[in-house]
mmCIF file of N, CA and C and ligand atoms in Angstrom:
data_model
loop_
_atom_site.group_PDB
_atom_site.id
_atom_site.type_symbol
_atom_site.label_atom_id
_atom_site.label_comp_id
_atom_site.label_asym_id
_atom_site.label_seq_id
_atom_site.Cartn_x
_atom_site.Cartn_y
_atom_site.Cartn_z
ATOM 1 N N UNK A 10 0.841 -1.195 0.000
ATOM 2 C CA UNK A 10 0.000 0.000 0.000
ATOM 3 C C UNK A 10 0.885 1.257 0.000
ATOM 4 N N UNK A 11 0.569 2.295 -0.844
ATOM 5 C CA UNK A 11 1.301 3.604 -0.533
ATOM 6 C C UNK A 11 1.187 3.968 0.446
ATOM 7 N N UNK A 12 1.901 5.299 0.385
ATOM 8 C CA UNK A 12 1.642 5.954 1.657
ATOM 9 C C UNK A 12 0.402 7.486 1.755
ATOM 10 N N UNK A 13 -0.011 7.393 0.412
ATOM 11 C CA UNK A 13 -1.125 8.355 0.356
ATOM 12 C C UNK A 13 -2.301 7.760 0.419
ATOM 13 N N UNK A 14 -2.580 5.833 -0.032
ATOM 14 C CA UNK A 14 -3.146 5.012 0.560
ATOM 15 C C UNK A 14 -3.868 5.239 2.002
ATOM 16 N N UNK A 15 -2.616 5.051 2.460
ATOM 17 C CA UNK A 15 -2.674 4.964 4.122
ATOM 18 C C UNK A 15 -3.008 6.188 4.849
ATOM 19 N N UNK A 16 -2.988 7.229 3.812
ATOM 20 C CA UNK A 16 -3.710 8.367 4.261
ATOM 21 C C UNK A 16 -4.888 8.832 4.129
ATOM 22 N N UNK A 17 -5.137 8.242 2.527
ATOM 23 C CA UNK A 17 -6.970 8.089 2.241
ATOM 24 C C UNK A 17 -7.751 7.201 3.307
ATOM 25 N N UNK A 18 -7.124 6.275 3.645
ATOM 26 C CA UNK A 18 -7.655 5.926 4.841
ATOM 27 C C UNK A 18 -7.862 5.787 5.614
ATOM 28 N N UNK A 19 -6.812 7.282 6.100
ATOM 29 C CA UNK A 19 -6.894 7.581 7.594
ATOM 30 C C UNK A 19 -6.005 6.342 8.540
ATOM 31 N N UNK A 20 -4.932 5.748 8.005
ATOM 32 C CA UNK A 20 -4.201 4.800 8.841
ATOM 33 C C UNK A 20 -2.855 5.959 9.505
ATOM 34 N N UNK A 21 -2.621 6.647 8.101
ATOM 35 C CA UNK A 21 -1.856 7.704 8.586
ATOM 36 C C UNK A 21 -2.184 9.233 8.690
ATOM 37 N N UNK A 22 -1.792 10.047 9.770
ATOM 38 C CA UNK A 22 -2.070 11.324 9.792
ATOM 39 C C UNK A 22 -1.938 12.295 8.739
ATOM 40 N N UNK A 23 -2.793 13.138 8.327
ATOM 41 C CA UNK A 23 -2.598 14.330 7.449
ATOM 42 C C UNK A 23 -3.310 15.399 7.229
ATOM 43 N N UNK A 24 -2.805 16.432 6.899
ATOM 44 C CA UNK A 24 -3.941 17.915 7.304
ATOM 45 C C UNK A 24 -4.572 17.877 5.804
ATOM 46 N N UNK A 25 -6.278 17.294 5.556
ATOM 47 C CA UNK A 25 -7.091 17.318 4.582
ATOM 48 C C UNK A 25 -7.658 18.210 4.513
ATOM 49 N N UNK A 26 -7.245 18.873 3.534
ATOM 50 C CA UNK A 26 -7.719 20.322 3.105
ATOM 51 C C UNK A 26 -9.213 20.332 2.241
ATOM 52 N N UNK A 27 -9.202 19.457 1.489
ATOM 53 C CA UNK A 27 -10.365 18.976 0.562
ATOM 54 C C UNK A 27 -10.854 17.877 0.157
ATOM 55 N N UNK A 28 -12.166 17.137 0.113
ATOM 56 C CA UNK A 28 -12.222 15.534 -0.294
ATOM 57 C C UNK A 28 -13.661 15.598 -0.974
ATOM 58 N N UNK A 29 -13.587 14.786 -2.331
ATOM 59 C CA UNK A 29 -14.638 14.238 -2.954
ATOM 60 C C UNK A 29 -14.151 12.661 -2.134
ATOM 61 N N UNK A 30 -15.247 11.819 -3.112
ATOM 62 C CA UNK A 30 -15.817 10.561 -3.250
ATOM 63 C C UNK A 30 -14.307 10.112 -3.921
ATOM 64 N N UNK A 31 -13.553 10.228 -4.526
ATOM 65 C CA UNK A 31 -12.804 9.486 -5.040
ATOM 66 C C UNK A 31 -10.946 9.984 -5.572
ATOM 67 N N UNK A 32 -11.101 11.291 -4.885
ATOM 68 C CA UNK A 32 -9.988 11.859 -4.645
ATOM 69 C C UNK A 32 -9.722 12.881 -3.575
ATOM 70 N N UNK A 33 -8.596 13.207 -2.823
ATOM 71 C CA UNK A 33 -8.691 14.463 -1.657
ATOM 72 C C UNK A 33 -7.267 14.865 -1.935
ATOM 73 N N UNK A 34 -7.356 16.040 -0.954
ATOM 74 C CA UNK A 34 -6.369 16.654 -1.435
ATOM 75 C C UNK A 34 -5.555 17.025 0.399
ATOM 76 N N UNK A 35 -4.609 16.904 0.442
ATOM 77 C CA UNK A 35 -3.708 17.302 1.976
ATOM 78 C C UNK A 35 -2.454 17.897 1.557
ATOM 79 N N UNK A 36 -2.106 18.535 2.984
ATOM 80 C CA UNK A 36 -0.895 19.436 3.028
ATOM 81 C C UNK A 36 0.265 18.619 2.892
ATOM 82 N N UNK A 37 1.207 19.402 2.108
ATOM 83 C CA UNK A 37 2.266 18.003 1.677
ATOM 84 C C UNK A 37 3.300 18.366 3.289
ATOM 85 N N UNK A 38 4.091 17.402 3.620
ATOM 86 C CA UNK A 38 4.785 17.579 4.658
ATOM 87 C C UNK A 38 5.939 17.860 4.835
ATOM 88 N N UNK A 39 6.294 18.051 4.108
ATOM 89 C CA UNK A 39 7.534 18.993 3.061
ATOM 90 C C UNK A 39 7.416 20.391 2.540
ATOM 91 N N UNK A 40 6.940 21.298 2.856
ATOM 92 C CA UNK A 40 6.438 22.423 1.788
ATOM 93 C C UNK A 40 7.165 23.053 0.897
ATOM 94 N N UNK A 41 6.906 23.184 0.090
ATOM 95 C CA UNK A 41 8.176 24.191 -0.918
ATOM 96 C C UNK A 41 7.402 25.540 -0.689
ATOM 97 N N UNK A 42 6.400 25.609 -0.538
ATOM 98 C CA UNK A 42 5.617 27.381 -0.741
ATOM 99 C C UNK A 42 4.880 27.411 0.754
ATOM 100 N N UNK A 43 4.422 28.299 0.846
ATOM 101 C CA UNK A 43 3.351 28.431 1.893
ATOM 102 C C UNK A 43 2.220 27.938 1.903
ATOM 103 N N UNK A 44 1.587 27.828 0.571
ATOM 104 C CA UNK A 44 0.686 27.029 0.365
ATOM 105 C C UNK A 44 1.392 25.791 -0.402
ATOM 106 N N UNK A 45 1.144 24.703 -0.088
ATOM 107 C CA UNK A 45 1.716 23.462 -0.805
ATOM 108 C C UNK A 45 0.960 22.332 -0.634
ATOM 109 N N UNK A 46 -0.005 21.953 -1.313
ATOM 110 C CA UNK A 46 -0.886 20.436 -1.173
ATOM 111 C C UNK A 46 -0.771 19.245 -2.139
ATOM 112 N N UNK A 47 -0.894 18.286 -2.240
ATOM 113 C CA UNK A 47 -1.349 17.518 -2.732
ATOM 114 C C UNK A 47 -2.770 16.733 -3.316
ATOM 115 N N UNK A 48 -3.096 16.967 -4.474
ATOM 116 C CA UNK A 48 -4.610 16.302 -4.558
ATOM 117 C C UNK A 48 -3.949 15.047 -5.439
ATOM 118 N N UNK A 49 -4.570 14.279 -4.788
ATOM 119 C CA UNK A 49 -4.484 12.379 -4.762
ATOM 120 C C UNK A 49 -5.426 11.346 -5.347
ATOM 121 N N UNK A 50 -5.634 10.302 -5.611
ATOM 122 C CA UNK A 50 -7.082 9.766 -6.012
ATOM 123 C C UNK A 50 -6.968 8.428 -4.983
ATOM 124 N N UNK A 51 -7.729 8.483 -4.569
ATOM 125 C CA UNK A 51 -7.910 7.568 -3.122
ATOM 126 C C UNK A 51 -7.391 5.906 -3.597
ATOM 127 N N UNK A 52 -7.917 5.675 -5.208
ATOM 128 C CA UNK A 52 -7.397 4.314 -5.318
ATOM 129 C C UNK A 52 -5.846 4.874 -5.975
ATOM 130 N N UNK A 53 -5.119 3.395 -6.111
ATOM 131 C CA UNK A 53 -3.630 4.230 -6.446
ATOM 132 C C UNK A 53 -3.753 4.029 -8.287
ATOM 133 N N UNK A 54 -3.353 4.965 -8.702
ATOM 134 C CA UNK A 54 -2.647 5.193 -10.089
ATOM 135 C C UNK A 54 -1.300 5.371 -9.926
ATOM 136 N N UNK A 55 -0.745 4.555 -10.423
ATOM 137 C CA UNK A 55 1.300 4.567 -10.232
ATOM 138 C C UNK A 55 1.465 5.672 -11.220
ATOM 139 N N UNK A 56 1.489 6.825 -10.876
ATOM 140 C CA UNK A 56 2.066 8.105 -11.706
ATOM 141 C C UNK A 56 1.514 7.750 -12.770
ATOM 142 N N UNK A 57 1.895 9.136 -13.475
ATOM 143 C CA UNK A 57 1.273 9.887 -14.379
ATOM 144 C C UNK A 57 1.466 8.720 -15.505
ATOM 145 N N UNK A 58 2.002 8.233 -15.643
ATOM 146 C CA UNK A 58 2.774 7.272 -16.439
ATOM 147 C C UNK A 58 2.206 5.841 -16.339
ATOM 148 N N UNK A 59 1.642 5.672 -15.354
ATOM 149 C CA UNK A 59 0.975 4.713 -14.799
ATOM 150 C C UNK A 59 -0.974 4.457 -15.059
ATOM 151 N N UNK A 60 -1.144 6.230 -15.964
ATOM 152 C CA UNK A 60 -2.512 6.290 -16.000
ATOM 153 C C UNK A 60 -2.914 5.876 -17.252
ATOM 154 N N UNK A 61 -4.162 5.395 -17.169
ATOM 155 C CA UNK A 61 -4.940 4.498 -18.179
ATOM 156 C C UNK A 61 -5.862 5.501 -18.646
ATOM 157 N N UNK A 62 -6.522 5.044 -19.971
ATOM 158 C CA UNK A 62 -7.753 5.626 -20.714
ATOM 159 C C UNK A 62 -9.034 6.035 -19.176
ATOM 160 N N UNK A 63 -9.274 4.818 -19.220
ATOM 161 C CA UNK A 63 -10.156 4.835 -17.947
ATOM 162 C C UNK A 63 -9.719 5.842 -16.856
ATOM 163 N N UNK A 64 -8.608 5.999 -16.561
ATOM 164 C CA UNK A 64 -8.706 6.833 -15.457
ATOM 165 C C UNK A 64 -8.967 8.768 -15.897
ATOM 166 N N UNK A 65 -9.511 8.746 -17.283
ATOM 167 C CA UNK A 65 -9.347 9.995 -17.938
ATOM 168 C C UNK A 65 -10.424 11.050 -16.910
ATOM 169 N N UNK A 66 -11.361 10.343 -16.223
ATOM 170 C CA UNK A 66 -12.814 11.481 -15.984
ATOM 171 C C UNK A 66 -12.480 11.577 -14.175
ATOM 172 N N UNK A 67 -11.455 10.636 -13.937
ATOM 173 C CA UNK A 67 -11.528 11.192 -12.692
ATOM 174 C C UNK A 67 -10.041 11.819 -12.798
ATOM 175 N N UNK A 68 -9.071 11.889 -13.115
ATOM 176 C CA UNK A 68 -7.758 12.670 -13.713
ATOM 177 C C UNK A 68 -8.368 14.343 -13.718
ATOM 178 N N UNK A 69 -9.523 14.286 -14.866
ATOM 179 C CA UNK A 69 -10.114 15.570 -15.222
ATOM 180 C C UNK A 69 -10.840 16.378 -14.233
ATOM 181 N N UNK A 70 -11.663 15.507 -13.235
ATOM 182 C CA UNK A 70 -12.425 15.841 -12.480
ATOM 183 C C UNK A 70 -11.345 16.677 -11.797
ATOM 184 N N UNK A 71 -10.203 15.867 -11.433
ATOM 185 C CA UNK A 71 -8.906 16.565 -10.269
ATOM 186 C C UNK A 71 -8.505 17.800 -10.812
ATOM 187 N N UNK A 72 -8.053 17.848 -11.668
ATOM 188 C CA UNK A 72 -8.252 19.477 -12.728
ATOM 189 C C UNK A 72 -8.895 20.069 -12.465
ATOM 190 N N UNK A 73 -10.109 19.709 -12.645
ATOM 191 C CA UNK A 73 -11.470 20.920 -12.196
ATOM 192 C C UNK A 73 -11.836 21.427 -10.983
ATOM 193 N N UNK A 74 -11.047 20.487 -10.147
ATOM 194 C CA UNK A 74 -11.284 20.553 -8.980
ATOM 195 C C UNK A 74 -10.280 22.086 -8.311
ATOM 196 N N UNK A 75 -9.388 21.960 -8.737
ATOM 197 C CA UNK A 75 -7.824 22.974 -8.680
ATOM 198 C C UNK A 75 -8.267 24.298 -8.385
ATOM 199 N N UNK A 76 -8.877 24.913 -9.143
ATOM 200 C CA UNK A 76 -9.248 26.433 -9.122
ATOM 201 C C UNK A 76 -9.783 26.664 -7.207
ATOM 202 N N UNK A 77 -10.913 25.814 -7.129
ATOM 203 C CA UNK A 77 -11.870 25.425 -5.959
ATOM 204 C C UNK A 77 -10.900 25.970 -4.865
ATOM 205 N N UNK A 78 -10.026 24.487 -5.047
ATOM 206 C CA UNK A 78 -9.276 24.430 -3.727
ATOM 207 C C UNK A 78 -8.486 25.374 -3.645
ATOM 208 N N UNK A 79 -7.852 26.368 -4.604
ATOM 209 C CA UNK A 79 -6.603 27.329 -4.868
ATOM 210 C C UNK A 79 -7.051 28.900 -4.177
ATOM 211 N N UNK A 80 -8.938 28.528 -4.644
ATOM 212 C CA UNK A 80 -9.099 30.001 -3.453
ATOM 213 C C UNK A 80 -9.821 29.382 -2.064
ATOM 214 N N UNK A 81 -10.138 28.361 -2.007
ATOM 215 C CA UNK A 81 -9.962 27.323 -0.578
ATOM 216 C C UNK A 81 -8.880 28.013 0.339
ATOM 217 N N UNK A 82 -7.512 28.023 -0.280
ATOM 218 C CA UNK A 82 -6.799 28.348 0.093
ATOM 219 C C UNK A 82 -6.186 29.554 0.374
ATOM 220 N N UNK A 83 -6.952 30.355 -0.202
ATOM 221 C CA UNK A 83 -6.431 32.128 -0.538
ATOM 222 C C UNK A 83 -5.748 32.270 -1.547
ATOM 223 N N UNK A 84 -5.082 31.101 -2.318
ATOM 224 C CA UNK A 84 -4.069 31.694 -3.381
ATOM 225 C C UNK A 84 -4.672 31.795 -5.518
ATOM 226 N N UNK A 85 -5.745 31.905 -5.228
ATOM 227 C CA UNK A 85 -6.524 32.182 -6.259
ATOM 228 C C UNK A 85 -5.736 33.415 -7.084
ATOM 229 N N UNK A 86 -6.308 34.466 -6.544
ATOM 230 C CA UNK A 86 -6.145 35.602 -7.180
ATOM 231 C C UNK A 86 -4.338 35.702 -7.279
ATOM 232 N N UNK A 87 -3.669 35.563 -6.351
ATOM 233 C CA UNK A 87 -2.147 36.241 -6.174
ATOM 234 C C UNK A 87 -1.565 34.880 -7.326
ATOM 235 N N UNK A 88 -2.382 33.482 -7.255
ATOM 236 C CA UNK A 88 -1.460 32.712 -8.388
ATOM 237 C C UNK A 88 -0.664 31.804 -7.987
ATOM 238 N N UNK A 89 -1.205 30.279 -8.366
ATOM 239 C CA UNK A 89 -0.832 29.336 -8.061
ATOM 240 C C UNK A 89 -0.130 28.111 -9.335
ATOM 241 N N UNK A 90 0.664 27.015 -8.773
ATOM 242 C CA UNK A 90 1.175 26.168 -9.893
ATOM 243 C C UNK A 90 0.618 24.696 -9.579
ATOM 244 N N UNK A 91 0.555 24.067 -10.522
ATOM 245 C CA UNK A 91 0.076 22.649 -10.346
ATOM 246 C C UNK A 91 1.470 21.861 -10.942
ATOM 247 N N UNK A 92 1.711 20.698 -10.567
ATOM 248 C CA UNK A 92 3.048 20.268 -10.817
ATOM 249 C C UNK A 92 2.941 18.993 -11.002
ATOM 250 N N UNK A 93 2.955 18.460 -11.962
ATOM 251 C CA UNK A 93 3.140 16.881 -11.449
ATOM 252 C C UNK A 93 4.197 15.851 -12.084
ATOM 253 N N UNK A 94 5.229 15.091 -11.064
ATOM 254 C CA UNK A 94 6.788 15.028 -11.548
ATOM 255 C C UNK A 94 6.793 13.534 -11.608
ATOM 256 N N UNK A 95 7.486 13.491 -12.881
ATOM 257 C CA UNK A 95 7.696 12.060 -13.308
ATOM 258 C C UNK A 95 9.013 11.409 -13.809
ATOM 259 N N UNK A 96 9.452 10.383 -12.548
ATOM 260 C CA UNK A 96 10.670 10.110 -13.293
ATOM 261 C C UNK A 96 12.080 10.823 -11.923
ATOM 262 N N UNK A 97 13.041 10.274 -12.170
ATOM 263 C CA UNK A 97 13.852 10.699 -11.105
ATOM 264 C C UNK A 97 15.016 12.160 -11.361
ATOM 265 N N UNK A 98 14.635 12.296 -12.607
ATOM 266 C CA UNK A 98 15.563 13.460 -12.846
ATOM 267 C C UNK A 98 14.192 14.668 -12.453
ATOM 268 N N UNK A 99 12.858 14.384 -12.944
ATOM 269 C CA UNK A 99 11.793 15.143 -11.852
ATOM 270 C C UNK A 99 11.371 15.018 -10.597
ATOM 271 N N UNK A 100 12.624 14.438 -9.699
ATOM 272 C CA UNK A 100 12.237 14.457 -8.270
ATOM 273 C C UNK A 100 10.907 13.132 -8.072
ATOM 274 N N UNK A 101 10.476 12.748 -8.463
ATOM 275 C CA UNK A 101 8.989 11.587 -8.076
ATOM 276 C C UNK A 101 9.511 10.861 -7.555
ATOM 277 N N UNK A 102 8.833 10.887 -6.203
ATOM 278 C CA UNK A 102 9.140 10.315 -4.952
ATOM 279 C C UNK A 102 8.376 8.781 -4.360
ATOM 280 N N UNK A 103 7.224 9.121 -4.629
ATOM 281 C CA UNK A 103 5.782 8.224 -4.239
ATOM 282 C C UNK A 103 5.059 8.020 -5.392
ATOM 283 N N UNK A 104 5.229 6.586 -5.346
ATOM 284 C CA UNK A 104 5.027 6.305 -6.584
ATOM 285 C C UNK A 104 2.853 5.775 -6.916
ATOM 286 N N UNK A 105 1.965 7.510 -6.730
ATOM 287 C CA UNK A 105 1.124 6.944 -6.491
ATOM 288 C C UNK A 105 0.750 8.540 -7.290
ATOM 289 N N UNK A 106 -0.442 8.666 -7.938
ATOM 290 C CA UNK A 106 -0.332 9.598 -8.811
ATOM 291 C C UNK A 106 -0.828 10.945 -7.784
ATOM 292 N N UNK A 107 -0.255 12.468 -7.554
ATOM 293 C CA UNK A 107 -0.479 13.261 -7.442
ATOM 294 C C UNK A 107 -0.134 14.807 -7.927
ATOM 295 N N UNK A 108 -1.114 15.668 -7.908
ATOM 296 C CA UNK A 108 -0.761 16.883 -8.463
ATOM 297 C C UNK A 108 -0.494 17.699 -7.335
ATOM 298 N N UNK A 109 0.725 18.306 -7.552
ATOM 299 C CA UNK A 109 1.085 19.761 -6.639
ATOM 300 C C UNK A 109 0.559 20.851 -6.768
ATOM 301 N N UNK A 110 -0.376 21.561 -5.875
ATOM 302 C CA UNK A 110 -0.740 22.750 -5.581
ATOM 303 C C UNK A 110 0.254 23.414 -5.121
ATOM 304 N N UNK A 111 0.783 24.522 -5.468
ATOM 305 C CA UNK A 111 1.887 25.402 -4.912
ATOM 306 C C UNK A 111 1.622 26.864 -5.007
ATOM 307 N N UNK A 112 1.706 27.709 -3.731
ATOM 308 C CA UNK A 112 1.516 29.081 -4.182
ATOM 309 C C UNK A 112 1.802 29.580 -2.690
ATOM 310 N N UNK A 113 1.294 31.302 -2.529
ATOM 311 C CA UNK A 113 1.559 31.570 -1.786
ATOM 312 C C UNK A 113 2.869 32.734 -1.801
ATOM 313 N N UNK A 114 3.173 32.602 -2.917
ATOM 314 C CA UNK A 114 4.852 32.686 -3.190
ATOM 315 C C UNK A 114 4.703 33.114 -4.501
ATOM 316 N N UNK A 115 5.743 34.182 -5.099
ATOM 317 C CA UNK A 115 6.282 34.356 -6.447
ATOM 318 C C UNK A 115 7.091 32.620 -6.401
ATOM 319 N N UNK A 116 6.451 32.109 -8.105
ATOM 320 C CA UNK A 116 7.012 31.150 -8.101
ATOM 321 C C UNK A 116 8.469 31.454 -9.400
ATOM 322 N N UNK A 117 9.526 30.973 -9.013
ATOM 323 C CA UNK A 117 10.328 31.037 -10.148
ATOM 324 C C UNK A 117 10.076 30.620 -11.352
ATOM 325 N N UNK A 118 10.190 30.923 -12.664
ATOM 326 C CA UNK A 118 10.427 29.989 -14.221
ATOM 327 C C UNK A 118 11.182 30.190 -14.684
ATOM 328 N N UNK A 119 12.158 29.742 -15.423
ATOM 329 C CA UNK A 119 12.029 28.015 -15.287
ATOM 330 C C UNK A 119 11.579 27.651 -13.570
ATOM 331 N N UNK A 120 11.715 26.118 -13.695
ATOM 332 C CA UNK A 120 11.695 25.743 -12.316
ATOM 333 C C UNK A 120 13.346 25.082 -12.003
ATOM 334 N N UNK A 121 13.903 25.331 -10.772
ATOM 335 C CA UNK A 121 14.957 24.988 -10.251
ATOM 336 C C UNK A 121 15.218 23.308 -10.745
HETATM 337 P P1 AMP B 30 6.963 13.748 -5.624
HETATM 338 O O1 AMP B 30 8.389 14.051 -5.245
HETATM 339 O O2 AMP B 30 6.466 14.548 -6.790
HETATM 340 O O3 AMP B 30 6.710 12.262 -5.774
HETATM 341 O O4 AMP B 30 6.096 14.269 -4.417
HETATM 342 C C1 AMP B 30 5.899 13.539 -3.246
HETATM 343 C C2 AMP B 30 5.528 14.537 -2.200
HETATM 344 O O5 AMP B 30 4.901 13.842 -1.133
HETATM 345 C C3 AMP B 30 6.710 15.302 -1.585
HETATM 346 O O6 AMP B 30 6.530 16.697 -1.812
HETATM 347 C C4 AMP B 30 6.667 14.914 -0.118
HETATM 348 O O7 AMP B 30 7.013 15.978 0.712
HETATM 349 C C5 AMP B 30 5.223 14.505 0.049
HETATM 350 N N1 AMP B 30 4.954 13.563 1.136
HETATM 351 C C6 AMP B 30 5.561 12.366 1.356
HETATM 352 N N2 AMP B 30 5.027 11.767 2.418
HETATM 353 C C7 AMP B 30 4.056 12.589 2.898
HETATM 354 C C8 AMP B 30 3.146 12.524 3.992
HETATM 355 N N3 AMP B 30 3.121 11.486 4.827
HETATM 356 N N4 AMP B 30 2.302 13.565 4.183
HETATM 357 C C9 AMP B 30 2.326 14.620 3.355
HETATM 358 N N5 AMP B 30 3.143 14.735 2.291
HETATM 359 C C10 AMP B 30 4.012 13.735 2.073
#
């Protein structure tokens, strides 16, 4: 089981900022910004790389979902990044599919 698994199901602790039926979203425990979350899909998709046709409407749903949570958070208007890293020269750590909410912060571009 992952470890975002074990957090959809509440085996492990985490500050849940937002939750549908089939994806949520928590504070990553690491932050790079002030605002920094994770939105997850409760069953596992092994990265981005890992996603199927089928998983296209709940992938999309998580998209749509972004704006929501971004002024959830306050960082609507001032401007936020969604991130999602694949592969070890992109840092992917957990191998379970999630998108980075990041803001809070002038973000640099390029990225470091
Ligand atoms: P990535 O490097 O793109 O795979 O991102 C994995 C992210 O998960 C990192 O930003 C970690 O800080 C974060 N992370 C790992 N374990 C936890 C946890 N238990 N609770 C919250 N965030 C976590």
């Amino acid at each position: 089981m992952t470890i975002f698994e074990k957090i959809a199901r509440r085996e492990i602790p985490a500050s849940i900022v937002y939750e549908e039926e089939d994806f949520f979203a928590f504070k990553d425990n690491n932050p790079q910004a002030p605002v920094h979350v994770l939105i997850v899909p409760k069953r596992v998709i092994a990265g981005i790389s890992g996603s199927q046709p089928g998983d296209a409407e709940l992938l999309g749903r998580m998209l749509v979902a972004t704006p929501k949570i971004a002024r959830q958070l306050g960082v609507f208007e001032s401007g936020y990044r969604l991130v999602i890293n694949h592969g070890e020269a992109a840092g992917e750590s957990v191998p379970h599919l999630h998108i980075h909410l990041l803001g809070g912060r002038a973000l640099a571009w390029p990225p470091g």
